[in-house]
């Protein structure tokens, strides 16, 4: 059983840990690649300018909901940002099978639990292992991709907004279409573990910069 991560203690200089620093650096690289300022990303995500600045410097760790908002604003996915925290991550697109051991995979402790990416490299879908014991479901997740959820251990209360709630135990699963608000919590306050599989986002192509016509001033 994967232990629930404890809150990270900032290191010297205010950095939470090496993983937070790598994720923050990836966010900064993507933001600059899109030609966006921190203020523009703040407007797109509803997060504060100061919080985003802390994230980029590795001085804070986002919740999965915040990470989802940032990912959508930057044309990527929360799992891609999570994977940036793995120093051994490789995105080589080949046909060879890739095996991931239980001790491997990019992972990150977040406010509602711990997530671990269950695959490395290029992939057609995003599988996560999720461990938590939260009784507060937090904000709803909403994304364009379909998602599948399978409970391995514990009891989970799945909240699908207007579609209602469902209590899921070990062996139970759920599938919901893209655009469906969803969130979850422990049904009885005990730890749960589940596998969440999401379609890989169809990302827009990176913006192209217009070449200046040197024949005109």
Coordinates of C-alpha atoms in Angstrom, one line a residue:
X1 CA 0.0 0.0 0.0
X2 CA 1.4 3.4 -1.0
X3 CA 1.6 5.7 2.1
X4 CA -0.2 9.1 1.9
X5 CA 2.4 11.8 1.4
X6 CA 3.0 14.3 4.2
X7 CA 3.1 18.0 3.5
X8 CA 6.5 18.9 2.0
X9 CA 8.9 20.9 4.1
X10 CA 10.5 23.8 2.2
X11 CA 14.3 23.4 1.7
X12 CA 16.8 26.2 1.9
X13 CA 15.9 29.0 -0.3
X14 CA 12.2 28.3 -0.1
X15 CA 12.3 25.3 -2.6
X16 CA 9.8 22.6 -1.5
X17 CA 11.9 19.8 -3.1
X18 CA 13.6 18.8 -6.3
X19 CA 10.4 17.5 -7.9
X20 CA 8.6 20.7 -7.2
X21 CA 11.4 22.6 -8.8
X22 CA 11.4 20.5 -11.9
X23 CA 7.6 20.9 -12.3
X24 CA 7.9 24.6 -11.8
X25 CA 10.6 24.9 -14.4
X26 CA 8.4 23.0 -16.9
X27 CA 5.5 25.3 -16.2
X28 CA 7.8 28.3 -16.8
X29 CA 9.2 26.8 -20.0
X30 CA 5.7 26.2 -21.4
X31 CA 4.4 29.6 -20.4
X32 CA 7.3 31.4 -22.1
X33 CA 7.0 29.1 -25.1
X34 CA 3.4 30.4 -25.5
X35 CA 4.6 33.9 -25.1
X36 CA 2.4 34.4 -21.9
X37 CA 3.1 36.5 -18.9
X38 CA 2.4 35.3 -15.3
X39 CA -0.5 37.8 -15.2
X40 CA -2.0 36.3 -18.4
X41 CA -1.8 32.8 -17.0
X42 CA -3.3 34.0 -13.7
X43 CA -6.3 35.4 -15.7
X44 CA -6.8 32.2 -17.6
X45 CA -6.6 29.9 -14.5
X46 CA -8.1 32.1 -11.8
X47 CA -5.0 31.6 -9.7
X48 CA -3.0 34.4 -8.2
X49 CA 0.0 35.9 -9.9
X50 CA 2.1 35.5 -6.7
X51 CA 1.1 31.8 -6.3
X52 CA 2.1 31.0 -9.9
X53 CA 5.4 32.8 -9.3
X54 CA 6.0 30.6 -6.3
X55 CA 5.1 27.5 -8.3
X56 CA 7.6 28.3 -11.1
X57 CA 10.4 28.8 -8.6
X58 CA 9.5 25.5 -6.8
X59 CA 8.4 27.3 -3.6
X60 CA 4.9 25.8 -3.6
X61 CA 3.1 22.7 -4.7
X62 CA -0.3 22.9 -6.5
X63 CA -3.4 20.8 -5.9
X64 CA -4.4 18.6 -8.7
X65 CA -7.3 21.0 -9.6
X66 CA -4.8 23.9 -9.8
X67 CA -2.4 21.8 -11.9
X68 CA -5.3 21.0 -14.2
X69 CA -6.1 24.7 -14.6
X70 CA -2.5 25.5 -15.4
X71 CA -2.2 22.6 -17.8
X72 CA -5.3 23.6 -19.8
X73 CA -4.0 27.2 -20.0
X74 CA -0.7 26.0 -21.4
X75 CA -2.1 23.5 -23.8
X76 CA -0.9 20.4 -22.0
X77 CA -2.2 18.0 -19.3
X78 CA -1.7 17.7 -15.6
X79 CA -0.1 14.3 -16.1
X80 CA 2.5 15.8 -18.4
X81 CA 3.3 18.4 -15.8
X82 CA 3.5 15.7 -13.1
X83 CA 5.8 13.6 -15.3
X84 CA 8.2 16.6 -15.5
X85 CA 9.0 15.9 -11.9
X86 CA 10.6 12.5 -12.9
X87 CA 14.3 13.0 -13.7
X88 CA 14.2 9.8 -15.7
X89 CA 11.2 10.7 -17.8
X90 CA 11.6 10.0 -21.5
X91 CA 9.2 10.8 -24.3
X92 CA 10.8 8.7 -27.0
X93 CA 8.1 7.4 -29.3
X94 CA 8.8 3.8 -30.1
X95 CA 7.0 0.5 -30.2
X96 CA 8.9 -1.3 -27.5
X97 CA 6.9 -2.4 -24.4
X98 CA 7.8 -0.4 -21.3
X99 CA 7.6 -1.9 -17.8
X100 CA 7.2 0.3 -14.7
X101 CA 7.9 -1.2 -11.3
X102 CA 5.8 -0.3 -8.2
X103 CA 8.6 1.9 -6.9
X104 CA 8.9 3.9 -10.2
X105 CA 6.9 6.5 -11.9
X106 CA 6.6 10.2 -11.5
X107 CA 4.6 11.0 -8.4
X108 CA 3.6 14.0 -6.4
X109 CA 1.9 14.7 -3.1
X110 CA -1.0 17.1 -3.6
X111 CA -3.5 18.6 -1.2
X112 CA -6.1 15.8 -1.9
X113 CA -3.7 12.9 -1.8
X114 CA -0.8 11.4 -3.9
X115 CA -0.8 10.7 -7.6
X116 CA 1.6 8.4 -9.4
X117 CA 2.0 8.2 -13.2
X118 CA 1.8 4.5 -14.2
X119 CA 3.7 4.8 -17.6
X120 CA 6.7 6.4 -19.1
X121 CA 7.3 7.8 -22.5
X122 CA 4.9 8.4 -25.4
X123 CA 1.4 7.1 -24.7
X124 CA -2.2 7.1 -26.0
X125 CA -3.8 7.6 -22.6
X126 CA -2.9 8.8 -19.1
X127 CA -3.1 6.2 -16.3
X128 CA -2.6 7.4 -12.7
X129 CA -2.6 5.6 -9.3
X130 CA -4.4 7.8 -6.8
X131 CA -4.1 7.4 -3.0
X132 CA -5.9 9.5 -0.5
X133 CA -8.0 9.7 2.7
X134 CA -9.6 13.1 2.2
X135 CA -13.1 13.6 3.5
X136 CA -13.3 17.0 1.7
X137 CA -13.8 16.4 -2.0
X138 CA -12.4 19.8 -3.0
X139 CA -13.3 21.5 -6.3
X140 CA -14.8 19.6 -9.3
X141 CA -12.5 18.5 -12.0
X142 CA -13.7 19.3 -15.5
X143 CA -11.8 18.4 -18.7
X144 CA -12.6 17.5 -22.3
X145 CA -11.3 13.9 -22.1
X146 CA -13.3 10.8 -21.1
X147 CA -12.1 9.2 -17.9
X148 CA -12.3 5.7 -16.3
X149 CA -11.9 5.1 -12.5
X150 CA -11.3 1.7 -10.8
X151 CA -11.2 1.3 -7.0
X152 CA -8.5 -1.0 -5.7
X153 CA -8.8 -0.5 -2.0
X154 CA -11.1 1.4 0.4
X155 CA -14.4 3.1 -0.2
X156 CA -14.8 6.1 -2.4
X157 CA -17.7 8.5 -2.7
X158 CA -17.8 9.7 -6.4
X159 CA -19.6 13.0 -6.9
X160 CA -20.7 13.7 -10.5
X161 CA -22.6 16.9 -9.8
X162 CA -26.0 16.9 -11.4
X163 CA -25.6 13.2 -12.3
X164 CA -25.6 12.3 -8.6
X165 CA -23.2 10.5 -6.3
X166 CA -22.1 6.8 -6.1
X167 CA -20.3 4.9 -3.3
X168 CA -17.6 2.7 -4.8
X169 CA -15.8 -0.2 -3.1
X170 CA -12.9 -2.5 -4.2
X171 CA -13.5 -3.8 -7.7
X172 CA -16.1 -1.1 -8.5
X173 CA -15.5 1.2 -11.5
X174 CA -17.0 4.2 -13.2
X175 CA -16.7 5.8 -16.7
X176 CA -17.8 9.4 -17.5
X177 CA -17.6 11.5 -20.6
X178 CA -15.5 14.5 -21.2
X179 CA -17.0 17.7 -19.8
X180 CA -18.5 15.9 -16.8
X181 CA -17.8 17.6 -13.5
X182 CA -16.4 15.0 -11.0
X183 CA -14.6 14.8 -7.7
X184 CA -14.1 12.2 -5.0
X185 CA -13.5 11.6 -1.3
X186 CA -13.1 8.9 1.2
X187 CA -16.6 7.6 2.1
X188 CA -15.6 6.7 5.7
X189 CA -12.4 8.7 6.4
X190 CA -10.1 5.7 5.7
X191 CA -7.4 5.5 3.0
X192 CA -8.4 4.5 -0.5
X193 CA -6.4 3.6 -3.6
X194 CA -7.7 3.7 -7.2
X195 CA -6.5 3.8 -10.8
X196 CA -7.7 6.7 -12.9
X197 CA -7.3 6.5 -16.7
X198 CA -7.9 9.6 -18.8
X199 CA -7.8 10.0 -22.6
X200 CA -4.7 11.9 -23.7
X201 CA -5.6 15.5 -24.6
X202 CA -5.6 16.5 -28.2
X203 CA -3.2 19.4 -27.9
X204 CA -3.2 22.3 -30.2
X205 CA 0.0 22.9 -32.3
X206 CA 2.4 25.4 -30.8
X207 CA 2.0 28.9 -32.0
X208 CA 4.1 29.9 -35.0
X209 CA 5.9 33.2 -35.0
X210 CA 5.4 35.4 -38.1
X211 CA 8.6 36.2 -39.9
X212 CA 9.2 39.8 -40.5
X213 CA 9.4 41.0 -44.1
X214 CA 12.9 42.5 -44.2
X215 CA 12.0 44.4 -47.5
X216 CA 9.9 46.8 -45.5
X217 CA 11.0 49.0 -42.5

